[in-house]
Amino acid sequence: MTSNTIMVQLDIDSAPAPRLNLARALADRFEADLIGFAAAEPYFVVSAEGGMIASELIRRSVDDIEQRLKSLEQEFEALTKGAAGASWRGFVGDPTRLLALHSRAADLIVTGAPAPGIANDYQRTIDAGSLILSAGRPILVASEKPEPVRFESIVVAWKDAREARRAMVDALPFLTRAKDVLVVTVEEAEPKEARESVAEVVHFLAKHGVKARSEVIDVDVSQAVDAMTTVAADLGANLIVSGGYGHSRLRQWAFGGVTRSLLQETGLHRLISN
């Protein structure tokens, strides 16, 4: 598995440099092309003064978005100057839907935590949960302070489910470059089965040239992410690999779940596949 093309999503209301520098470092490491992406859509406006006023307000909003996209493109070009295979895509429209659509052009999508003021404004930034379910590509959700991914140690959050198997394969470009990979699983109800499952994962990774070992942790599933971030901190790892949404997204957001907790854990890079 290789990452020949990386697409980095940028928010129109945030400085592009931190996330873009992370994505460019990955593109350099993987010798990959880099695509910059940004989108936003105007707010629906209802005016008590009539349709013409509402239309004018929407037009101004579109003009503002287009101007910001143009500025972001210029910043992207300046920050990727000299990088072979760098290109730009900017659109007026639903950012999550458009990014999922254009993910067909990339092996990996890089996104991250939006600015605090637009955290749930999905007309100005993407909905990471929806993107994970719709993109069909691994999503690297960058940490709050997106320092470069360290390849010395990586933690794989393992559960014997389709999403985790998909994530493990999608992460091979990262795992094969790491010096130490720790596959961590929660013991849950069948400790023997958990040990056998994680041992087979380590064997699979070894067949792909990955230096991996395993650990079974005895914690409640609700504490799994906290336990794994502690393990990552002890290892000096800043990347966790995980499958996304083993249950329906509605159930996870209503009752909690590993994916929801991972998306809220902004201190680490998270590579998530569904």
XYZ file of C-alpha atoms in Angstrom:
274
model
C 0.000 0.000 0.000
C 1.227 3.494 -0.860
C 0.011 7.053 -0.472
C 0.730 8.574 -3.862
C -1.669 11.494 -3.481
C -2.554 13.366 -0.294
C -5.421 15.849 -0.098
C -5.335 18.416 2.702
C -8.563 20.130 3.724
C -8.202 23.756 4.825
C -10.804 25.871 6.617
C -11.491 29.245 5.052
C -11.542 30.897 8.488
C -8.208 29.500 9.740
C -4.563 30.078 8.891
C -3.533 27.280 6.497
C 0.120 26.944 7.491
C -0.021 24.522 10.457
C -2.133 21.834 8.762
C -0.603 22.433 5.338
C 2.931 22.092 6.694
C 1.960 18.757 8.254
C 0.466 17.534 4.981
C 3.467 18.702 2.963
C 5.831 16.888 5.336
C 3.805 13.701 4.761
C 3.824 14.259 0.994
C 7.598 14.671 1.060
C 7.962 11.538 3.188
C 5.765 9.450 0.892
C 6.957 11.169 -2.316
C 3.293 11.957 -2.958
C 1.405 14.637 -4.843
C -0.355 17.174 -2.620
C -3.815 18.611 -3.318
C -5.082 21.571 -1.334
C -8.851 21.670 -0.808
C -11.200 24.254 0.676
C -14.935 24.865 0.446
C -17.690 26.779 2.203
C -21.276 27.564 1.426
C -23.276 30.726 2.074
C -25.846 30.827 4.842
C -29.485 30.631 3.876
C -30.868 34.101 4.429
C -34.469 35.058 5.138
C -35.087 38.784 5.075
C -38.174 40.504 6.410
C -37.555 43.171 3.784
C -38.095 40.818 0.859
C -36.461 38.360 -1.523
C -34.272 40.931 -3.282
C -32.570 41.839 -0.006
C -32.046 38.150 0.837
C -30.586 37.501 -2.617
C -28.190 40.409 -2.225
C -27.011 39.136 1.166
C -26.396 35.660 -0.271
C -24.515 37.183 -3.220
C -22.267 39.087 -0.830
C -21.660 35.898 1.155
C -20.683 34.046 -2.024
C -18.356 36.898 -3.023
C -16.749 36.769 0.424
C -16.212 32.996 0.157
C -14.749 33.300 -3.336
C -12.363 36.020 -2.170
C -11.238 33.936 0.776
C -10.751 30.895 -1.466
C -8.592 33.001 -3.762
C -6.469 34.146 -0.803
C -6.129 30.555 0.444
C -5.019 29.422 -3.000
C -2.309 32.089 -3.014
C -1.151 31.019 0.461
C -1.185 27.372 -0.640
C 0.960 28.181 -3.661
C 3.411 30.156 -1.531
C 3.720 27.413 1.087
C 4.133 24.633 -1.500
C 6.496 26.530 -3.780
C 9.007 24.112 -5.239
C 6.888 21.054 -4.415
C 6.290 18.851 -7.430
C 2.707 17.729 -7.961
C 1.034 20.401 -5.810
C -2.426 21.544 -6.980
C -5.433 23.412 -5.643
C -9.212 22.864 -5.508
C -11.565 25.496 -4.078
C -15.372 25.488 -4.216
C -18.500 27.259 -3.056
C -20.698 24.522 -1.588
C -21.131 22.034 1.260
C -17.540 21.400 2.462
C -18.134 17.866 3.787
C -20.051 16.660 0.723
C -17.585 18.187 -1.725
C -14.540 16.839 0.113
C -16.053 13.337 0.144
C -16.715 13.672 -3.588
C -13.184 14.824 -4.402
C -11.591 12.196 -2.160
C -11.739 9.973 -5.256
C -8.540 11.772 -6.341
C -6.513 10.948 -3.218
C -5.156 8.038 -1.199
C -5.277 9.954 2.091
C -7.284 12.923 3.385
C -5.721 15.230 5.975
C -8.057 17.372 8.050
C -8.059 18.605 11.644
C -9.792 20.477 14.409
C -11.473 23.674 13.127
C -11.079 27.044 14.788
C -13.137 27.255 18.028
C -15.645 29.708 16.590
C -16.671 27.405 13.733
C -16.351 24.004 15.432
C -19.920 22.963 14.596
C -20.517 25.293 11.662
C -20.616 22.742 8.853
C -21.101 25.436 6.229
C -17.609 26.768 7.023
C -15.807 23.555 7.980
C -16.219 19.799 7.567
C -18.096 17.340 9.755
C -15.355 14.783 10.475
C -17.812 12.062 11.493
C -19.778 12.335 8.248
C -16.557 12.481 6.244
C -15.267 9.243 7.798
C -18.481 7.491 6.763
C -18.703 8.923 3.245
C -15.184 9.446 1.871
C -14.117 5.844 1.328
C -10.574 6.913 2.180
C -8.491 6.953 5.371
C -8.843 10.266 7.200
C -5.915 11.707 9.143
C -7.434 14.046 11.735
C -4.535 16.226 12.790
C -3.896 17.154 16.402
C -4.803 20.580 17.739
C -1.176 21.628 17.301
C -0.355 19.693 14.117
C 3.299 18.843 14.599
C 4.748 16.369 12.055
C 3.804 12.727 12.476
C 6.544 10.901 14.363
C 7.315 7.533 12.803
C 9.291 6.176 15.758
C 6.182 4.732 17.468
C 2.568 4.271 16.388
C -0.376 2.841 18.328
C -2.989 0.716 16.541
C -6.337 0.499 18.346
C -7.477 -3.008 17.456
C -10.918 -4.571 17.559
C -11.718 -7.605 15.427
C -14.164 -5.772 13.164
C -14.281 -4.756 9.521
C -13.481 -1.100 10.227
C -10.338 -1.937 12.221
C -9.128 -4.361 9.542
C -9.645 -1.665 6.912
C -7.787 0.911 9.014
C -4.823 -1.389 9.580
C -4.332 -1.921 5.850
C -4.903 1.778 5.059
C -2.249 2.666 7.634
C 0.474 0.433 6.130
C 2.325 3.388 4.522
C 2.734 4.752 8.069
C 3.275 1.438 9.847
C 5.994 0.165 7.492
C 8.031 3.307 8.212
C 7.623 3.123 11.992
C 10.316 1.750 14.267
C 7.839 0.442 16.831
C 4.147 -0.383 16.362
C 2.043 -1.342 19.361
C -1.281 -3.048 18.622
C -3.573 -2.459 21.595
C -6.906 -4.168 22.213
C -9.398 -4.119 25.047
C -9.877 -7.446 26.799
C -13.690 -7.175 26.955
C -15.513 -10.459 27.666
C -13.171 -13.029 26.037
C -9.540 -12.451 27.088
C -8.254 -15.586 25.303
C -9.947 -14.578 22.074
C -8.581 -11.031 22.384
C -5.021 -12.319 22.810
C -5.345 -14.677 19.846
C -6.829 -11.947 17.654
C -4.148 -9.379 18.411
C -1.370 -11.961 18.010
C -2.623 -12.751 14.524
C -2.620 -9.045 13.679
C 1.020 -8.785 14.753
C 1.838 -11.781 12.548
C 0.004 -10.192 9.598
C 1.899 -6.936 10.037
C 5.219 -8.772 10.242
C 4.461 -10.271 6.810
C 4.328 -6.677 5.539
C 7.630 -5.703 7.140
C 6.103 -3.948 10.160
C 7.895 -4.240 13.505
C 4.850 -4.754 15.723
C 4.042 -6.052 19.180
C 0.795 -6.291 21.107
C -0.813 -5.430 24.401
C -4.197 -6.446 25.822
C -5.554 -3.908 28.288
C -8.178 -4.698 30.904
C -10.372 -1.616 30.946
C -13.998 -0.860 30.243
C -14.655 0.064 26.603
C -15.752 3.526 27.755
C -12.195 4.056 29.057
C -10.440 2.595 26.010
C -9.438 5.883 24.360
C -8.068 7.324 27.618
C -6.062 4.123 28.159
C -4.709 4.173 24.609
C -3.709 7.820 24.746
C -1.838 7.053 27.961
C -0.069 4.181 26.200
C 0.754 6.494 23.287
C 2.188 9.100 25.647
C 4.347 6.464 27.355
C 5.669 5.370 23.940
C 6.223 8.900 22.697
C 3.757 8.219 19.850
C 1.611 10.981 18.402
C -0.465 8.840 16.015
C -3.286 6.394 16.784
C -4.747 4.200 14.034
C -8.366 3.133 14.449
C -11.420 1.897 12.632
C -14.386 4.261 12.686
C -17.984 3.705 13.723
C -18.351 -0.005 14.371
C -21.938 0.792 15.403
C -24.197 3.261 13.629
C -23.044 6.834 13.958
C -26.356 7.803 15.560
C -25.874 5.202 18.289
C -22.261 6.302 18.889
C -23.177 9.971 19.258
C -26.205 9.203 21.405
C -24.510 6.785 23.791
C -20.795 7.431 23.303
C -18.220 5.309 21.551
C -14.553 4.952 20.630
C -14.796 6.986 17.411
C -16.594 9.827 19.142
C -13.982 9.867 21.909
C -11.131 9.759 19.388
C -12.520 12.733 17.483
C -12.639 14.670 20.748
C -9.053 13.683 21.647
C -7.233 16.560 19.964
C -3.794 15.960 21.484
C -2.872 13.227 18.986
C -3.045 12.610 15.261
C -5.754 10.045 14.510
C -5.839 7.945 11.337
C -9.401 6.636 11.016
C -10.993 4.428 8.331
C -14.463 3.060 7.913
